[in-house]
Short mmCIF file of C-alpha atoms in Angstrom, two decimals:
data_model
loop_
_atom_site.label_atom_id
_atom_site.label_comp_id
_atom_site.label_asym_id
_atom_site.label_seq_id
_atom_site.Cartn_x
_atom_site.Cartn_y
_atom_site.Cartn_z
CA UNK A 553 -1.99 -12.91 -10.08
CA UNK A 554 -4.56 -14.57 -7.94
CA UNK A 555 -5.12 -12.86 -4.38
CA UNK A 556 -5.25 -15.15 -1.32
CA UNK A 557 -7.93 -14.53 1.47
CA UNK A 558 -6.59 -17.28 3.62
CA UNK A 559 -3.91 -15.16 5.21
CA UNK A 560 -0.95 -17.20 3.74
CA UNK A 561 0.87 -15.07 1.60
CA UNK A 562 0.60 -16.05 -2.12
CA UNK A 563 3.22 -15.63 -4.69
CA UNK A 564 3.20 -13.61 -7.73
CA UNK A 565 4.70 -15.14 -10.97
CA UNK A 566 8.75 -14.65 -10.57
CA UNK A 567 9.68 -12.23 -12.82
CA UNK A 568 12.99 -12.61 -14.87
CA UNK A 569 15.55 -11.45 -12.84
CA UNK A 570 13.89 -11.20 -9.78
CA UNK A 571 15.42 -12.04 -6.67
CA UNK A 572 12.71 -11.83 -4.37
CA UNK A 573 9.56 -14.03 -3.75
CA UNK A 574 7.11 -10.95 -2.99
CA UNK A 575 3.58 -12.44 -1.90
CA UNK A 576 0.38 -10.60 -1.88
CA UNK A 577 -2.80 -10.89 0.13
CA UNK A 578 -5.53 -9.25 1.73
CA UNK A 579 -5.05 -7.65 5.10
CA UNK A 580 -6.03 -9.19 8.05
CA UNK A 581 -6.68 -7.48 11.38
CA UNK A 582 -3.53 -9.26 12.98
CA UNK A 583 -1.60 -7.50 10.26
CA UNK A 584 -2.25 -3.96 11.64
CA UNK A 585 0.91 -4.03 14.23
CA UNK A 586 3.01 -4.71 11.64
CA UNK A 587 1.34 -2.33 8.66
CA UNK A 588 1.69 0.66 11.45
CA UNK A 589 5.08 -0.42 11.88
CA UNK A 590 5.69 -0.24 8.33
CA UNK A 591 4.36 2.79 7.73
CA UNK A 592 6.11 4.40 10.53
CA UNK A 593 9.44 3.49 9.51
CA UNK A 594 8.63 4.19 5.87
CA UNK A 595 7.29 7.78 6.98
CA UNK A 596 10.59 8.73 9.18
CA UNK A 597 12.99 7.48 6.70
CA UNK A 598 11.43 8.18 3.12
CA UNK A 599 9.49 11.30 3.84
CA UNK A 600 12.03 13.32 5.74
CA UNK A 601 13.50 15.28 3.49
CA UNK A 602 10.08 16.63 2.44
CA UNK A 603 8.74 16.99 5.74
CA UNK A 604 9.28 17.99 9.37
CA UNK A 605 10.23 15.42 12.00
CA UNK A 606 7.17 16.82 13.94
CA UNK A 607 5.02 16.73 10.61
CA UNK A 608 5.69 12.91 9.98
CA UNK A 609 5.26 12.05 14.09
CA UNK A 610 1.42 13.41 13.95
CA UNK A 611 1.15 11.70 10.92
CA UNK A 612 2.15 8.19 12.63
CA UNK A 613 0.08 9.23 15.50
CA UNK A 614 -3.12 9.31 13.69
CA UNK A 615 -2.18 5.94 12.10
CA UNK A 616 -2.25 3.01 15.05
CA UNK A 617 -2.93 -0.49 14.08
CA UNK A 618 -6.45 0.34 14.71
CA UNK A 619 -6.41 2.79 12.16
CA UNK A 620 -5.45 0.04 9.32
CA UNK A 621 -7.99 -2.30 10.67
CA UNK A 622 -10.85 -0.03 10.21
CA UNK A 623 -9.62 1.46 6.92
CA UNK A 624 -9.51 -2.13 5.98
CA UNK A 625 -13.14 -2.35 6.53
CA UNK A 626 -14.02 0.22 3.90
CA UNK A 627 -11.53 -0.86 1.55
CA UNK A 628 -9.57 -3.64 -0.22
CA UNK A 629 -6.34 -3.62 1.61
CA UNK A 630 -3.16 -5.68 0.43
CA UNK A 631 -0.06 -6.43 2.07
CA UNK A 632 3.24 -7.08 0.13
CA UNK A 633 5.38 -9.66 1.78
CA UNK A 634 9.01 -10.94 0.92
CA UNK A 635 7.92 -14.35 2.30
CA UNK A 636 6.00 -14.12 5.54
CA UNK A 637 7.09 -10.64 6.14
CA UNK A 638 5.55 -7.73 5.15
CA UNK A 639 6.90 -5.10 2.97
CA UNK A 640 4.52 -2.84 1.50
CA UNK A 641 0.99 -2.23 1.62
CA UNK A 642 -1.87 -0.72 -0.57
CA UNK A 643 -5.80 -0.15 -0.54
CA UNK A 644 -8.77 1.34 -2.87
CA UNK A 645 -11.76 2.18 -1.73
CA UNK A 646 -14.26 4.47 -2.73
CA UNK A 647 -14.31 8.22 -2.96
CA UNK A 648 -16.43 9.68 -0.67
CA UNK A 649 -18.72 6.64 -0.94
CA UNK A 650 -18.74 7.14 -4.51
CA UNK A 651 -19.92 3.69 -6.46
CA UNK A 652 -17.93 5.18 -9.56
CA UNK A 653 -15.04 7.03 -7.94
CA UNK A 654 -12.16 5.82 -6.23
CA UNK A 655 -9.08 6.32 -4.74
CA UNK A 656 -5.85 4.55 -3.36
CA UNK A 657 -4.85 4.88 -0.26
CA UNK A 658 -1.52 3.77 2.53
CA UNK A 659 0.81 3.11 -0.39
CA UNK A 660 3.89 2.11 1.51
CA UNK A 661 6.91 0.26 0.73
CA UNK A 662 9.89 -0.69 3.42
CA UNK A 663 12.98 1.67 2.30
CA UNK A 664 14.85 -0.92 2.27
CA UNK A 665 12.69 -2.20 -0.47
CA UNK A 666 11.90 1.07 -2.77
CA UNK A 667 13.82 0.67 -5.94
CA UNK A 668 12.86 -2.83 -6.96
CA UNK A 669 9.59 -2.81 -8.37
CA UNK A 670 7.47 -3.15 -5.13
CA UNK A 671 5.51 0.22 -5.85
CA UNK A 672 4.99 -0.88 -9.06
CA UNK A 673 3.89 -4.80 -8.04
CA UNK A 674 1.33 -2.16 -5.32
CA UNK A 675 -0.30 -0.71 -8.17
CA UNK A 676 -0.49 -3.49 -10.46
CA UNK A 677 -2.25 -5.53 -7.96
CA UNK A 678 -5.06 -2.50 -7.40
CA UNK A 679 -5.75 -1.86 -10.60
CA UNK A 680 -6.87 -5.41 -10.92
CA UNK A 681 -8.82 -5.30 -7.89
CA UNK A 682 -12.53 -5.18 -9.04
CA UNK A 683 -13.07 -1.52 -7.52
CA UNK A 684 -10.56 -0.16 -10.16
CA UNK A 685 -12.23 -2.02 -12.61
CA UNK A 686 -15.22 -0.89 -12.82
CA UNK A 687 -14.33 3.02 -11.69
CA UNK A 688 -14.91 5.81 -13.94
CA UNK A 689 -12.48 8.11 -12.16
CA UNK A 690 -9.40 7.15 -9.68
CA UNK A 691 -7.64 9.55 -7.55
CA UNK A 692 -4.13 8.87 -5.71
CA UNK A 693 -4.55 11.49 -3.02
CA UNK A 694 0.35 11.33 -2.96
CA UNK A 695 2.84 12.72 -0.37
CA UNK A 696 5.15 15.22 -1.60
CA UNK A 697 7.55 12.37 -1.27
CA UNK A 698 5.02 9.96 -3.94
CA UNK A 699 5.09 12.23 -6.54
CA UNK A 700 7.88 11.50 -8.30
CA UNK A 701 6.70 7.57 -8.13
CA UNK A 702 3.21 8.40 -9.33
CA UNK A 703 4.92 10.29 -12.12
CA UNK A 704 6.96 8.11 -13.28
CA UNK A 705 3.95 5.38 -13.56
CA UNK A 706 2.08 7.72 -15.42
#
């Protein structure tokens, strides 16, 4: 899969059986409306069974659009789009400014999405990013609500 830096969203190879046309590419800073919008709505309808209403609000607090643009900054950060719009996201970056060490970070996928391979498409496309490549050590830092996802990729 080849990663576009353009900002047009480019396609993955269709997969047999695969309905959707799921596009990857870097983030941009006029993504970060849309990634905190994503995230939001991922966090208050995915997480709430594991955590409070109040719990997931202060979490979406301390995430504005401004957030993803500077965590962008330090970090390789994809968005997943069914065409133009975007469904999932995903970073790496380093640990602790670690040259060696990394982890991945604002693994999201639309609810509406979760179930059809997204999550997996999300880590797929970070472990070829050239970060994972050449770490020694990664660590997915996972929600209560991830864990069962993380587990199941092994």
């Amino acid at each position: 899969m080849k990663i576009n830096d353009s900002g047009l969203c480019q396609s993955r190879q269709k997969q047999r059986d695969d309905p959707m046309n799921i596009n990857v590419r870097r983030f941009q800073a006029n993504d970060a409306k849309t990634v905190a919008k994503v995230v939001a709505q991922t966090l208050r309808e995915s997480n709430s069974d594991d955590y409070s209403q109040e719990y997931i609000e202060n979490d979406i607090h301390r995430m504005p659009a401004e957030f993803f643009i500077e965590k962008a900054q330090q970090t390789h950060f994809y968005v997943f789009c069914d065409d133009q719009k975007i469904i999932g996201t995903g970073a790496i970056g380093s640990y602790w400014g670690s040259s060696t060490e990394f982890s991945l970070f604002d693994i999201f996928v639309l609810p509406q999405y979760q179930g059809q391979g997204i999550g997996r498409l999300i880590i797929e496309t970070l472990e070829q990013d050239v970060y994972f490549k050449r770490a020694d050590r990664v660590e997915i830092p996972a929600s209560i609500t991830g864990l069962n996802f993380y587990r199941h990729m092994g």
